[in-house]
GROMACS .gro file of C-alpha atoms in nm:
model
  385
    1MET     CA    1   1.616   0.532  -2.553
    2SER     CA    2   1.298   0.686  -2.438
    3GLY     CA    3   1.316   0.865  -2.111
    4ILE     CA    4   1.429   0.924  -1.766
    5TYR     CA    5   1.221   0.891  -1.449
    6ILE     CA    6   1.330   1.063  -1.128
    7HIS     CA    7   1.179   0.940  -0.811
    8ILE     CA    8   1.151   1.216  -0.552
    9PRO     CA    9   1.099   1.032  -0.203
   10PHE     CA   10   0.929   1.300  -0.011
   11CYS     CA   11   0.577   1.368   0.097
   12LYS     CA   12   0.403   1.602   0.341
   13GLN     CA   13   0.209   1.337   0.480
   14ALA     CA   14   0.120   0.958   0.417
   15CYS     CA   15  -0.195   0.897   0.223
   16ASN     CA   16  -0.384   0.611   0.367
   17TYR     CA   17  -0.390   0.403   0.055
   18CYS     CA   18  -0.016   0.461  -0.066
   19ASP     CA   19   0.243   0.191  -0.062
   20PHE     CA   20   0.494   0.390  -0.253
   21HIS     CA   21   0.843   0.471  -0.115
   22PHE     CA   22   0.872   0.807   0.057
   23SER     CA   23   0.973   0.998   0.364
   24THR     CA   24   0.782   1.257   0.543
   25SER     CA   25   1.094   1.415   0.664
   26MET     CA   26   1.284   1.675   0.446
   27LYS     CA   27   1.602   1.668   0.655
   28LYS     CA   28   1.805   1.489   0.387
   29LYS     CA   29   1.640   1.682   0.109
   30ASP     CA   30   1.944   1.867  -0.010
   31GLU     CA   31   2.162   1.557   0.026
   32MET     CA   32   1.911   1.365  -0.181
   33VAL     CA   33   1.903   1.621  -0.459
   34LEU     CA   34   2.277   1.604  -0.489
   35ALA     CA   35   2.260   1.221  -0.487
   36LEU     CA   36   2.013   1.218  -0.765
   37ILE     CA   37   2.224   1.450  -0.991
   38LYS     CA   38   2.509   1.230  -0.911
   39GLU     CA   39   2.321   0.913  -1.031
   40ILE     CA   40   2.197   1.083  -1.324
   41SER     CA   41   2.566   1.165  -1.432
   42LEU     CA   42   2.691   0.812  -1.335
   43ARG     CA   43   2.451   0.648  -1.570
   44LYS     CA   44   2.500   0.872  -1.867
   45ASN     CA   45   2.644   0.608  -2.099
   46GLU     CA   46   2.414   0.312  -1.993
   47PHE     CA   47   2.217   0.254  -2.326
   48GLU     CA   48   2.487   0.363  -2.553
   49LEU     CA   49   2.723   0.099  -2.418
   50LEU     CA   50   2.429  -0.161  -2.445
   51ASP     CA   51   2.352  -0.056  -2.796
   52SER     CA   52   2.664   0.116  -2.932
   53ALA     CA   53   2.542   0.055  -3.300
   54ARG     CA   54   2.269   0.314  -3.240
   55SER     CA   55   2.334   0.686  -3.257
   56ASP     CA   56   1.985   0.798  -3.172
   57ASN     CA   57   1.975   0.719  -2.804
   58GLN     CA   58   1.798   1.043  -2.730
   59ILE     CA   59   1.587   1.141  -2.418
   60GLU     CA   60   1.227   1.206  -2.518
   61THR     CA   61   1.076   1.227  -2.164
   62ILE     CA   62   1.173   1.342  -1.830
   63TYR     CA   63   0.939   1.250  -1.556
   64PHE     CA   64   0.945   1.361  -1.203
   65GLY     CA   65   0.745   1.107  -0.992
   66GLY     CA   66   0.728   1.008  -0.628
   67GLY     CA   67   0.653   1.065  -0.364
   68THR     CA   68   0.560   1.428  -0.422
   69PRO     CA   69   0.802   1.608  -0.654
   70SER     CA   70   0.623   1.936  -0.593
   71ARG     CA   71   0.780   1.934  -0.251
   72LEU     CA   72   1.103   2.036  -0.397
   73GLN     CA   73   1.215   2.402  -0.471
   74ILE     CA   74   1.248   2.526  -0.821
   75ALA     CA   75   1.619   2.543  -0.789
   76ASP     CA   76   1.630   2.156  -0.699
   77LEU     CA   77   1.425   2.079  -1.010
   78ARG     CA   78   1.625   2.307  -1.227
   79LEU     CA   79   1.950   2.140  -1.109
   80GLN     CA   80   1.837   1.802  -1.222
   81ILE     CA   81   1.694   1.911  -1.547
   82ASP     CA   82   2.021   2.078  -1.636
   83THR     CA   83   2.224   1.780  -1.534
   84ILE     CA   84   2.018   1.569  -1.791
   85TYR     CA   85   2.082   1.808  -2.055
   86ASN     CA   86   2.451   1.831  -1.977
   87ASN     CA   87   2.500   1.448  -1.972
   88TYR     CA   88   2.242   1.308  -2.237
   89LYS     CA   89   2.110   1.392  -2.596
   90VAL     CA   90   1.787   1.526  -2.539
   91ILE     CA   91   1.530   1.596  -2.821
   92GLU     CA   92   1.435   1.945  -2.901
   93LYS     CA   93   1.110   1.944  -2.736
   94PRO     CA   94   1.093   1.659  -2.474
   95GLU     CA   95   0.790   1.611  -2.259
   96ILE     CA   96   0.893   1.693  -1.904
   97THR     CA   97   0.627   1.615  -1.634
   98LEU     CA   98   0.615   1.697  -1.270
   99GLU     CA   99   0.379   1.529  -1.042
  100ALA     CA  100   0.229   1.762  -0.790
  101ASN     CA  101  -0.019   1.811  -0.506
  102PRO     CA  102  -0.266   2.093  -0.522
  103ASP     CA  103  -0.151   2.240  -0.188
  104ASP     CA  104   0.196   2.281  -0.333
  105LEU     CA  105   0.096   2.474  -0.656
  106SER     CA  106   0.087   2.850  -0.575
  107GLU     CA  107   0.070   3.086  -0.884
  108ASP     CA  108   0.447   3.192  -0.805
  109TYR     CA  109   0.554   2.822  -0.803
  110LEU     CA  110   0.361   2.744  -1.126
  111ILE     CA  111   0.512   3.046  -1.310
  112GLU     CA  112   0.859   2.933  -1.216
  113LEU     CA  113   0.793   2.570  -1.310
  114SER     CA  114   0.700   2.685  -1.662
  115LYS     CA  115   1.038   2.884  -1.682
  116ILE     CA  116   1.253   2.587  -1.633
  117GLY     CA  117   1.112   2.375  -1.889
  118ILE     CA  118   0.846   2.176  -1.715
  119ASN     CA  119   0.568   2.156  -1.984
  120ARG     CA  120   0.334   1.896  -1.817
  121LEU     CA  121   0.171   1.858  -1.486
  122SER     CA  122   0.026   1.562  -1.334
  123ILE     CA  123  -0.174   1.683  -1.031
  124GLY     CA  124  -0.305   1.443  -0.769
  125ILE     CA  125  -0.651   1.573  -0.707
  126GLN     CA  126  -0.811   1.226  -0.619
  127SER     CA  127  -1.155   1.378  -0.541
  128PHE     CA  128  -1.315   1.715  -0.521
  129PHE     CA  129  -1.512   1.615  -0.215
  130GLU     CA  130  -1.402   1.680   0.139
  131ASP     CA  131  -1.507   1.348   0.296
  132ASP     CA  132  -1.331   1.152   0.049
  133LEU     CA  133  -0.993   1.363   0.093
  134LYS     CA  134  -1.022   1.310   0.459
  135LEU     CA  135  -1.077   0.936   0.423
  136MET     CA  136  -0.759   0.915   0.202
  137ASN     CA  137  -0.571   1.146   0.442
  138ARG     CA  138  -0.473   1.377   0.158
  139ALA     CA  139  -0.275   1.686   0.242
  140HIS     CA  140  -0.510   1.922   0.034
  141ASN     CA  141  -0.869   2.003   0.061
  142SER     CA  142  -1.146   2.061  -0.190
  143ALA     CA  143  -1.112   2.434  -0.231
  144GLU     CA  144  -0.723   2.384  -0.291
  145ALA     CA  145  -0.803   2.129  -0.545
  146LYS     CA  146  -1.035   2.366  -0.753
  147LYS     CA  147  -0.812   2.675  -0.694
  148CYS     CA  148  -0.492   2.506  -0.812
  149LEU     CA  149  -0.666   2.403  -1.139
  150GLU     CA  150  -0.778   2.752  -1.193
  151ILE     CA  151  -0.437   2.889  -1.172
  152ALA     CA  152  -0.263   2.595  -1.343
  153THR     CA  153  -0.472   2.624  -1.657
  154LYS     CA  154  -0.357   2.977  -1.707
  155TYR     CA  155   0.015   2.863  -1.744
  156PHE     CA  156   0.002   2.506  -1.863
  157ASP     CA  157  -0.179   2.357  -2.151
  158ASN     CA  158  -0.075   1.979  -2.089
  159ILE     CA  159  -0.233   1.890  -1.760
  160SER     CA  160  -0.324   1.561  -1.635
  161LEU     CA  161  -0.517   1.489  -1.306
  162ASP     CA  162  -0.572   1.182  -1.095
  163LEU     CA  163  -0.900   1.068  -0.973
  164ILE     CA  164  -1.000   0.768  -0.752
  165TYR     CA  165  -1.309   0.552  -0.776
  166GLY     CA  166  -1.461   0.286  -0.575
  167VAL     CA  167  -1.429   0.490  -0.260
  168PRO     CA  168  -1.660   0.348   0.030
  169GLY     CA  169  -1.966   0.564   0.044
  170MET     CA  170  -1.930   0.709  -0.315
  171SER     CA  171  -2.241   0.693  -0.482
  172ASP     CA  172  -2.275   0.683  -0.858
  173GLN     CA  173  -2.397   1.047  -0.870
  174LYS     CA  174  -2.115   1.158  -0.661
  175TRP     CA  175  -1.867   0.981  -0.893
  176LYS     CA  176  -2.022   1.152  -1.180
  177GLN     CA  177  -1.995   1.491  -1.000
  178ASN     CA  178  -1.611   1.426  -0.977
  179ILE     CA  179  -1.586   1.376  -1.335
  180GLU     CA  180  -1.793   1.669  -1.439
  181THR     CA  181  -1.592   1.914  -1.210
  182ALA     CA  182  -1.271   1.785  -1.374
  183LEU     CA  183  -1.409   1.837  -1.724
  184SER     CA  184  -1.523   2.177  -1.629
  185PHE     CA  185  -1.148   2.288  -1.600
  186GLY     CA  186  -1.084   2.185  -1.956
  187ILE     CA  187  -0.830   1.939  -1.867
  188PRO     CA  188  -0.697   1.719  -2.168
  189HIS     CA  189  -0.590   1.412  -1.964
  190ILE     CA  190  -0.723   1.221  -1.675
  191SER     CA  191  -0.570   0.921  -1.491
  192SER     CA  192  -0.820   0.729  -1.281
  193TYR     CA  193  -0.768   0.424  -1.049
  194ALA     CA  194  -0.984   0.214  -0.833
  195LEU     CA  195  -0.911   0.244  -0.463
  196THR     CA  196  -0.711  -0.076  -0.388
  197VAL     CA  197  -0.616  -0.191  -0.036
  198GLU     CA  198  -0.238  -0.282  -0.031
  199PRO     CA  199  -0.126  -0.496   0.279
  200LYS     CA  200   0.094  -0.254   0.467
  201THR     CA  201  -0.100   0.065   0.444
  202ALA     CA  202  -0.307   0.277   0.686
  203LEU     CA  203  -0.612   0.196   0.487
  204ASN     CA  204  -0.578  -0.177   0.534
  205LYS     CA  205  -0.554  -0.130   0.904
  206LEU     CA  206  -0.854   0.103   0.921
  207ILE     CA  207  -1.056  -0.161   0.733
  208GLN     CA  208  -0.953  -0.445   0.954
  209THR     CA  209  -1.052  -0.239   1.254
  210GLY     CA  210  -1.375  -0.164   1.104
  211LYS     CA  211  -1.312   0.217   1.091
  212ILE     CA  212  -1.373   0.216   0.709
  213ALA     CA  213  -1.582  -0.009   0.503
  214GLU     CA  214  -1.390  -0.240   0.251
  215PRO     CA  215  -1.409  -0.102  -0.117
  216LYS     CA  216  -1.655  -0.317  -0.324
  217ASP     CA  217  -1.557  -0.454  -0.664
  218GLU     CA  218  -1.912  -0.405  -0.816
  219VAL     CA  219  -1.912  -0.037  -0.704
  220ALA     CA  220  -1.559   0.009  -0.866
  221SER     CA  221  -1.698  -0.170  -1.182
  222ALA     CA  222  -1.991   0.051  -1.212
  223HIS     CA  223  -1.775   0.360  -1.152
  224PHE     CA  224  -1.536   0.249  -1.433
  225MET     CA  225  -1.819   0.211  -1.684
  226ILE     CA  226  -1.952   0.565  -1.591
  227LEU     CA  227  -1.588   0.700  -1.635
  228VAL     CA  228  -1.536   0.542  -1.975
  229LYS     CA  229  -1.873   0.639  -2.101
  230THR     CA  230  -1.868   1.005  -1.970
  231LEU     CA  231  -1.504   1.077  -2.107
  232GLU     CA  232  -1.539   0.907  -2.442
  233ALA     CA  233  -1.877   1.131  -2.479
  234ASN     CA  234  -1.632   1.430  -2.416
  235GLY     CA  235  -1.384   1.360  -2.672
  236PHE     CA  236  -1.131   1.151  -2.457
  237VAL     CA  237  -0.962   0.847  -2.593
  238HIS     CA  238  -0.931   0.562  -2.363
  239TYR     CA  239  -0.588   0.478  -2.475
  240GLU     CA  240  -0.478   0.270  -2.148
  241LEU     CA  241  -0.673   0.096  -1.865
  242SER     CA  242  -0.652   0.390  -1.641
  243ASN     CA  243  -0.567   0.673  -1.882
  244PHE     CA  244  -0.784   0.888  -2.090
  245GLY     CA  245  -0.650   1.171  -2.324
  246LYS     CA  246  -0.775   1.400  -2.564
  247PRO     CA  247  -0.590   1.349  -2.904
  248ASP     CA  248  -0.227   1.472  -2.882
  249TYR     CA  249  -0.240   1.468  -2.519
  250PHE     CA  250  -0.150   1.100  -2.441
  251SER     CA  251   0.117   1.070  -2.190
  252LYS     CA  252   0.446   1.016  -2.392
  253ASN     CA  253   0.626   0.893  -2.078
  254ASN     CA  254   0.371   0.634  -1.978
  255SER     CA  255   0.303   0.539  -2.351
  256ALA     CA  256   0.681   0.455  -2.366
  257TYR     CA  257   0.647   0.203  -2.077
  258TRP     CA  258   0.368   0.024  -2.227
  259LEU     CA  259   0.514   0.024  -2.566
  260GLY     CA  260   0.835  -0.149  -2.422
  261LYS     CA  261   1.075   0.143  -2.473
  262LYS     CA  262   1.401   0.185  -2.272
  263TYR     CA  263   1.420   0.412  -1.967
  264ILE     CA  264   1.641   0.485  -1.679
  265GLY     CA  265   1.505   0.516  -1.323
  266ILE     CA  266   1.681   0.764  -1.110
  267GLY     CA  267   1.633   0.768  -0.717
  268PRO     CA  268   1.559   0.526  -0.436
  269SER     CA  269   1.299   0.242  -0.548
  270ALA     CA  270   1.313   0.363  -0.908
  271HIS     CA  271   1.302   0.094  -1.171
  272SER     CA  272   1.491   0.087  -1.518
  273TYR     CA  273   1.446  -0.113  -1.840
  274ASP     CA  274   1.700  -0.152  -2.119
  275GLY     CA  275   1.501  -0.410  -2.343
  276ILE     CA  276   1.696  -0.704  -2.210
  277SER     CA  277   1.684  -0.654  -1.812
  278ARG     CA  278   1.500  -0.462  -1.547
  279SER     CA  279   1.690  -0.309  -1.250
  280TRP     CA  280   1.543  -0.136  -0.944
  281ASN     CA  281   1.714   0.087  -0.692
  282VAL     CA  282   1.715   0.015  -0.319
  283ALA     CA  283   1.391   0.133  -0.161
  284ASN     CA  284   1.586   0.299   0.132
  285ASN     CA  285   1.683   0.654   0.151
  286ALA     CA  286   1.980   0.614   0.384
  287LEU     CA  287   2.127   0.316   0.178
  288TYR     CA  288   2.071   0.496  -0.149
  289LEU     CA  289   2.259   0.797  -0.025
  290LYS     CA  290   2.545   0.595   0.116
  291SER     CA  291   2.578   0.398  -0.224
  292ILE     CA  292   2.578   0.695  -0.445
  293ALA     CA  293   2.830   0.866  -0.206
  294ASP     CA  294   3.053   0.566  -0.268
  295ASN     CA  295   3.014   0.596  -0.647
  296LYS     CA  296   2.812   0.254  -0.655
  297LEU     CA  297   2.465   0.222  -0.818
  298PRO     CA  298   2.237   0.066  -0.535
  299ASN     CA  299   2.028  -0.149  -0.773
  300GLU     CA  300   1.959  -0.524  -0.832
  301THR     CA  301   1.919  -0.640  -1.193
  302GLU     CA  302   1.709  -0.920  -1.342
  303ILE     CA  303   1.769  -1.046  -1.688
  304LEU     CA  304   1.433  -1.109  -1.850
  305SER     CA  305   1.379  -1.436  -2.019
  306VAL     CA  306   1.169  -1.497  -2.316
  307THR     CA  307   0.870  -1.584  -2.117
  308ASP     CA  308   0.922  -1.274  -1.891
  309ARG     CA  309   0.911  -1.053  -2.190
  310TYR     CA  310   0.622  -1.230  -2.344
  311ASN     CA  311   0.417  -1.205  -2.011
  312GLU     CA  312   0.504  -0.827  -1.991
  313TYR     CA  313   0.384  -0.776  -2.346
  314ILE     CA  314   0.069  -0.943  -2.271
  315MET     CA  315   0.005  -0.733  -1.957
  316THR     CA  316   0.096  -0.402  -2.119
  317GLY     CA  317  -0.058  -0.470  -2.457
  318LEU     CA  318  -0.408  -0.566  -2.340
  319ARG     CA  319  -0.416  -0.255  -2.114
  320THR     CA  320  -0.370  -0.022  -2.417
  321ILE     CA  321  -0.541   0.068  -2.740
  322TRP     CA  322  -0.266  -0.091  -2.920
  323GLY     CA  323  -0.357  -0.434  -2.810
  324VAL     CA  324  -0.143  -0.746  -2.851
  325SER     CA  325  -0.013  -0.812  -3.197
  326LEU     CA  326  -0.031  -1.178  -3.293
  327ASP     CA  327   0.204  -1.118  -3.567
  328ARG     CA  328   0.455  -0.978  -3.307
  329ILE     CA  329   0.397  -1.288  -3.075
  330GLN     CA  330   0.497  -1.521  -3.355
  331ASN     CA  331   0.786  -1.330  -3.484
  332GLU     CA  332   0.935  -1.238  -3.147
  333PHE     CA  333   0.843  -1.515  -2.928
  334GLY     CA  334   0.759  -1.814  -3.160
  335GLN     CA  335   0.486  -2.043  -3.267
  336ASP     CA  336   0.460  -2.229  -2.925
  337TYR     CA  337   0.372  -1.881  -2.762
  338LEU     CA  338   0.124  -1.801  -3.034
  339ASP     CA  339  -0.034  -2.138  -2.996
  340TYR     CA  340  -0.072  -2.109  -2.630
  341LEU     CA  341  -0.213  -1.764  -2.643
  342SER     CA  342  -0.462  -1.868  -2.893
  343LYS     CA  343  -0.568  -2.150  -2.674
  344GLN     CA  344  -0.600  -1.949  -2.359
  345ALA     CA  345  -0.763  -1.660  -2.535
  346GLN     CA  346  -1.048  -1.876  -2.677
  347LYS     CA  347  -1.272  -1.873  -2.365
  348PHE     CA  348  -1.246  -1.496  -2.346
  349LEU     CA  349  -1.317  -1.441  -2.726
  350THR     CA  350  -1.623  -1.684  -2.674
  351ASP     CA  351  -1.747  -1.468  -2.362
  352ASP     CA  352  -1.707  -1.143  -2.573
  353LEU     CA  353  -1.428  -1.022  -2.329
  354LEU     CA  354  -1.154  -1.001  -2.598
  355PHE     CA  355  -1.171  -0.970  -2.985
  356ILE     CA  356  -0.922  -0.981  -3.265
  357GLU     CA  357  -0.905  -0.716  -3.528
  358ASN     CA  358  -0.636  -0.691  -3.798
  359ASN     CA  359  -0.460  -0.973  -3.615
  360ILE     CA  360  -0.458  -0.750  -3.299
  361LEU     CA  361  -0.594  -0.909  -2.974
  362LYS     CA  362  -0.787  -0.644  -2.761
  363PRO     CA  363  -1.031  -0.643  -2.475
  364THR     CA  364  -1.389  -0.557  -2.558
  365LYS     CA  365  -1.562  -0.266  -2.365
  366LYS     CA  366  -1.709  -0.539  -2.126
  367GLY     CA  367  -1.362  -0.683  -2.082
  368LYS     CA  368  -1.164  -0.356  -2.000
  369PHE     CA  369  -1.238  -0.365  -1.650
  370LEU     CA  370  -1.127  -0.736  -1.617
  371THR     CA  371  -0.788  -0.671  -1.828
  372ASP     CA  372  -0.551  -0.757  -1.557
  373GLY     CA  373  -0.738  -1.080  -1.461
  374ILE     CA  374  -0.761  -1.176  -1.819
  375ALA     CA  375  -0.393  -1.100  -1.884
  376SER     CA  376  -0.294  -1.344  -1.591
  377ASP     CA  377  -0.476  -1.627  -1.765
  378LEU     CA  378  -0.275  -1.562  -2.090
  379PHE     CA  379   0.075  -1.567  -1.914
  380TYR     CA  380   0.289  -1.843  -2.006
  381LEU     CA  381   0.407  -1.989  -1.678
  382ASN     CA  382   0.544  -2.340  -1.760
  383LEU     CA  383   0.773  -2.310  -2.069
  384GLU     CA  384   1.126  -2.423  -2.020
  385GLU     CA  385   1.379  -2.206  -2.214
   0.00000   0.00000   0.00000
């Protein structure tokens, strides 16, 4: 077993681009924390029951995501960590990550986080420019973004920050300044995403009403190339499409997802994976709380077919430095899948978007920005099982 993900469904305010599950009301916070620790306890034997022959089902990572986990008090986080230790086998030095917003990270809060076992921070900076932050409706400002990093680096070595590119009005030079500012703090990990327009977001409405220009693919592509070039020149490894880390600072939690390890997702809207099936909790706080109060897990489960697992491996493999092993395709999925993959990949090999090295299929530098689209063309959609 790899890890536990805990979804904290609270935010100070709604970012314009966000379509994750959260509430801006903290009225049910205490009730939610108690429900989260109850779900942690209820699910303690899940993977052991599935794979009883194994005795090494240990927790390697604990990840507080959301939402905004830094909206919780230290006591709330400590209670959840203690509950995990009391109910699961945890390795000696697990990676314990907290997603946080700059405006929550006072020096006192950071000191207390370091005392309860949190050893990795993922900070939602997004941009160091005031106009970008206002466009995104972020809760923090540019000064808070820089101040929190000055303080956080005193108490934490393992820090990741998020940056968003392809923002309307963001020039190449401005994007370079964002990256250089991040580098100036000595941060060892950066996650960076293109601004995307999801259907039910405020950003989509603002674009439709003409208040904000629509993001342009060519701008995002140019920013991506700048990002890759700049970070690689500064010693970062581009180990996943949106993630860059110095050696020894890759996200163990996220790497486990991409490498197909098992994980339990706790909280409303959280997803779980056991190697055979995928399940997801209801994305509704009230229904989640009611189900947990009744000792019921509020989730749905999908048994993954061979084709589902093949397609997931193609998607995750192409996004990472580990690529797609053609040997694994043949051994795990069969010759028909390997033949299909070889046929579908040929045009991308010819166009220098993919290459094969040591029997591993990977995107070229030119193909990296197009990875998701390439993967969809390699999916096996019509195989009857």
